[in-house]
Amino acid sequence: MDWLQKFMYGRHGPDQLSLGLIVLSLILSVINSFLRGPASVIVMLLCTAGMVLSLWRMFSRNHEKRWAENQKFVAATQPVLRFFRQLHSRWKDRKTYRYYHCPKCRATLRVPRGRGKISIKCPVCKNEFIKKA
């Protein structure tokens, strides 16, 4: 394994964009197994191009350009990932907490379940409203 460490020295290595390209290529490969004809060839070319591009990025020695490309990718995918993380968190907390939106500023508020009617004070705009928890 020493030869691999020597080979990879000074190279960019894997990052979020490279891993995203690999995952996309694997998804396209699964989709390709259900296709026939010219569509199958096109999807397979896209799959191969994604893998080659990912490997090219990993073995690149131009750190600045690969870092800038990765930053753009992370900035573009962050809102989507944040939405799914928040959805997962809400699903985990569904038995112990209830989520409400402030009617004034639309901030998301989390209150404990099982308290009956409670007065909720928004920490952002200080608006107070009554809801059933």
mmCIF file of C-alpha atoms in Angstrom, residues 27-126:
data_model
loop_
_atom_site.group_PDB
_atom_site.id
_atom_site.type_symbol
_atom_site.label_atom_id
_atom_site.label_comp_id
_atom_site.label_asym_id
_atom_site.label_seq_id
_atom_site.Cartn_x
_atom_site.Cartn_y
_atom_site.Cartn_z
ATOM 1 C CA ILE A 27 -28.041 5.192 -9.911
ATOM 2 C CA LEU A 28 -27.802 5.544 -13.693
ATOM 3 C CA SER A 29 -26.343 2.038 -13.876
ATOM 4 C CA VAL A 30 -29.335 0.626 -11.979
ATOM 5 C CA ILE A 31 -31.729 2.552 -14.242
ATOM 6 C CA ASN A 32 -29.824 1.268 -17.266
ATOM 7 C CA SER A 33 -30.547 -2.331 -16.267
ATOM 8 C CA PHE A 34 -34.244 -1.696 -17.015
ATOM 9 C CA LEU A 35 -33.685 0.004 -20.385
ATOM 10 C CA ARG A 36 -33.259 -1.466 -23.854
ATOM 11 C CA GLY A 37 -32.168 -0.066 -27.217
ATOM 12 C CA PRO A 38 -30.581 3.336 -27.882
ATOM 13 C CA ALA A 39 -31.721 4.735 -24.521
ATOM 14 C CA SER A 40 -29.597 2.102 -22.802
ATOM 15 C CA VAL A 41 -26.510 3.166 -24.762
ATOM 16 C CA ILE A 42 -27.017 6.849 -23.899
ATOM 17 C CA VAL A 43 -27.521 6.133 -20.186
ATOM 18 C CA MET A 44 -24.462 3.866 -20.144
ATOM 19 C CA LEU A 45 -22.349 6.609 -21.762
ATOM 20 C CA LEU A 46 -23.543 9.078 -19.097
ATOM 21 C CA CYS A 47 -22.729 6.541 -16.385
ATOM 22 C CA THR A 48 -19.236 5.966 -17.755
ATOM 23 C CA ALA A 49 -18.635 9.704 -18.195
ATOM 24 C CA GLY A 50 -19.589 10.301 -14.552
ATOM 25 C CA MET A 51 -17.176 7.644 -13.327
ATOM 26 C CA VAL A 52 -14.330 8.879 -15.537
ATOM 27 C CA LEU A 53 -14.909 12.484 -14.452
ATOM 28 C CA SER A 54 -14.927 11.430 -10.804
ATOM 29 C CA LEU A 55 -11.645 9.535 -11.168
ATOM 30 C CA TRP A 56 -10.110 12.420 -13.113
ATOM 31 C CA ARG A 57 -11.058 14.815 -10.303
ATOM 32 C CA MET A 58 -9.575 12.499 -7.656
ATOM 33 C CA PHE A 59 -6.247 12.127 -9.476
ATOM 34 C CA SER A 60 -5.963 15.809 -10.392
ATOM 35 C CA ARG A 61 -3.078 17.848 -9.009
ATOM 36 C CA ASN A 62 -4.838 21.204 -9.476
ATOM 37 C CA HIS A 63 -6.181 21.647 -5.944
ATOM 38 C CA GLU A 64 -7.489 25.194 -6.407
ATOM 39 C CA LYS A 65 -9.777 24.417 -9.347
ATOM 40 C CA ARG A 66 -11.079 21.174 -7.800
ATOM 41 C CA TRP A 67 -11.717 22.976 -4.498
ATOM 42 C CA ALA A 68 -13.646 25.764 -6.276
ATOM 43 C CA GLU A 69 -15.735 23.205 -8.198
ATOM 44 C CA ASN A 70 -16.500 21.353 -4.966
ATOM 45 C CA GLN A 71 -17.505 24.586 -3.190
ATOM 46 C CA LYS A 72 -20.005 25.389 -5.960
ATOM 47 C CA PHE A 73 -21.439 21.873 -5.720
ATOM 48 C CA VAL A 74 -21.762 22.053 -1.932
ATOM 49 C CA ALA A 75 -23.427 25.483 -2.130
ATOM 50 C CA ALA A 76 -25.927 24.166 -4.689
ATOM 51 C CA THR A 77 -26.806 20.984 -2.785
ATOM 52 C CA GLN A 78 -26.830 22.434 0.752
ATOM 53 C CA PRO A 79 -30.503 23.605 0.751
ATOM 54 C CA VAL A 80 -31.698 20.180 -0.405
ATOM 55 C CA LEU A 81 -29.600 18.335 2.173
ATOM 56 C CA ARG A 82 -30.721 20.738 4.914
ATOM 57 C CA PHE A 83 -34.379 20.072 4.019
ATOM 58 C CA PHE A 84 -33.942 16.290 4.276
ATOM 59 C CA ARG A 85 -31.938 16.545 7.523
ATOM 60 C CA GLN A 86 -34.691 18.702 9.016
ATOM 61 C CA LEU A 87 -37.344 16.258 7.786
ATOM 62 C CA HIS A 88 -35.429 13.382 9.415
ATOM 63 C CA SER A 89 -35.117 15.323 12.679
ATOM 64 C CA ARG A 90 -38.845 16.098 12.717
ATOM 65 C CA TRP A 91 -39.653 12.446 12.053
ATOM 66 C CA LYS A 92 -37.444 11.332 14.964
ATOM 67 C CA ASP A 93 -39.032 13.903 17.323
ATOM 68 C CA ARG A 94 -42.636 13.313 16.238
ATOM 69 C CA LYS A 95 -43.615 11.479 19.460
ATOM 70 C CA THR A 96 -42.154 13.974 21.920
ATOM 71 C CA TYR A 97 -42.349 17.351 20.160
ATOM 72 C CA ARG A 98 -44.822 19.332 18.060
ATOM 73 C CA TYR A 99 -43.702 21.871 15.467
ATOM 74 C CA TYR A 100 -45.516 25.156 14.848
ATOM 75 C CA HIS A 101 -44.876 28.232 12.738
ATOM 76 C CA CYS A 102 -45.113 31.690 14.263
ATOM 77 C CA PRO A 103 -48.049 33.474 12.585
ATOM 78 C CA LYS A 104 -46.120 36.741 12.526
ATOM 79 C CA CYS A 105 -42.582 35.882 11.372
ATOM 80 C CA ARG A 106 -43.069 32.266 10.149
ATOM 81 C CA ALA A 107 -40.209 30.969 12.327
ATOM 82 C CA THR A 108 -40.389 27.239 13.117
ATOM 83 C CA LEU A 109 -40.930 26.545 16.815
ATOM 84 C CA ARG A 110 -40.631 23.207 18.620
ATOM 85 C CA VAL A 111 -42.781 22.608 21.714
ATOM 86 C CA PRO A 112 -43.142 19.484 23.896
ATOM 87 C CA ARG A 113 -46.205 17.325 23.307
ATOM 88 C CA GLY A 114 -48.819 16.446 25.910
ATOM 89 C CA ARG A 115 -49.120 19.810 27.680
ATOM 90 C CA GLY A 116 -52.653 20.691 26.557
ATOM 91 C CA LYS A 117 -53.321 24.275 25.492
ATOM 92 C CA ILE A 118 -50.165 26.306 25.925
ATOM 93 C CA SER A 119 -49.048 29.822 25.243
ATOM 94 C CA ILE A 120 -46.109 29.846 22.843
ATOM 95 C CA LYS A 121 -43.813 32.865 22.720
ATOM 96 C CA CYS A 122 -41.732 33.231 19.575
ATOM 97 C CA PRO A 123 -38.067 33.855 20.492
ATOM 98 C CA VAL A 124 -37.513 35.759 17.229
ATOM 99 C CA CYS A 125 -40.323 38.332 17.153
ATOM 100 C CA LYS A 126 -41.689 37.922 20.737
#
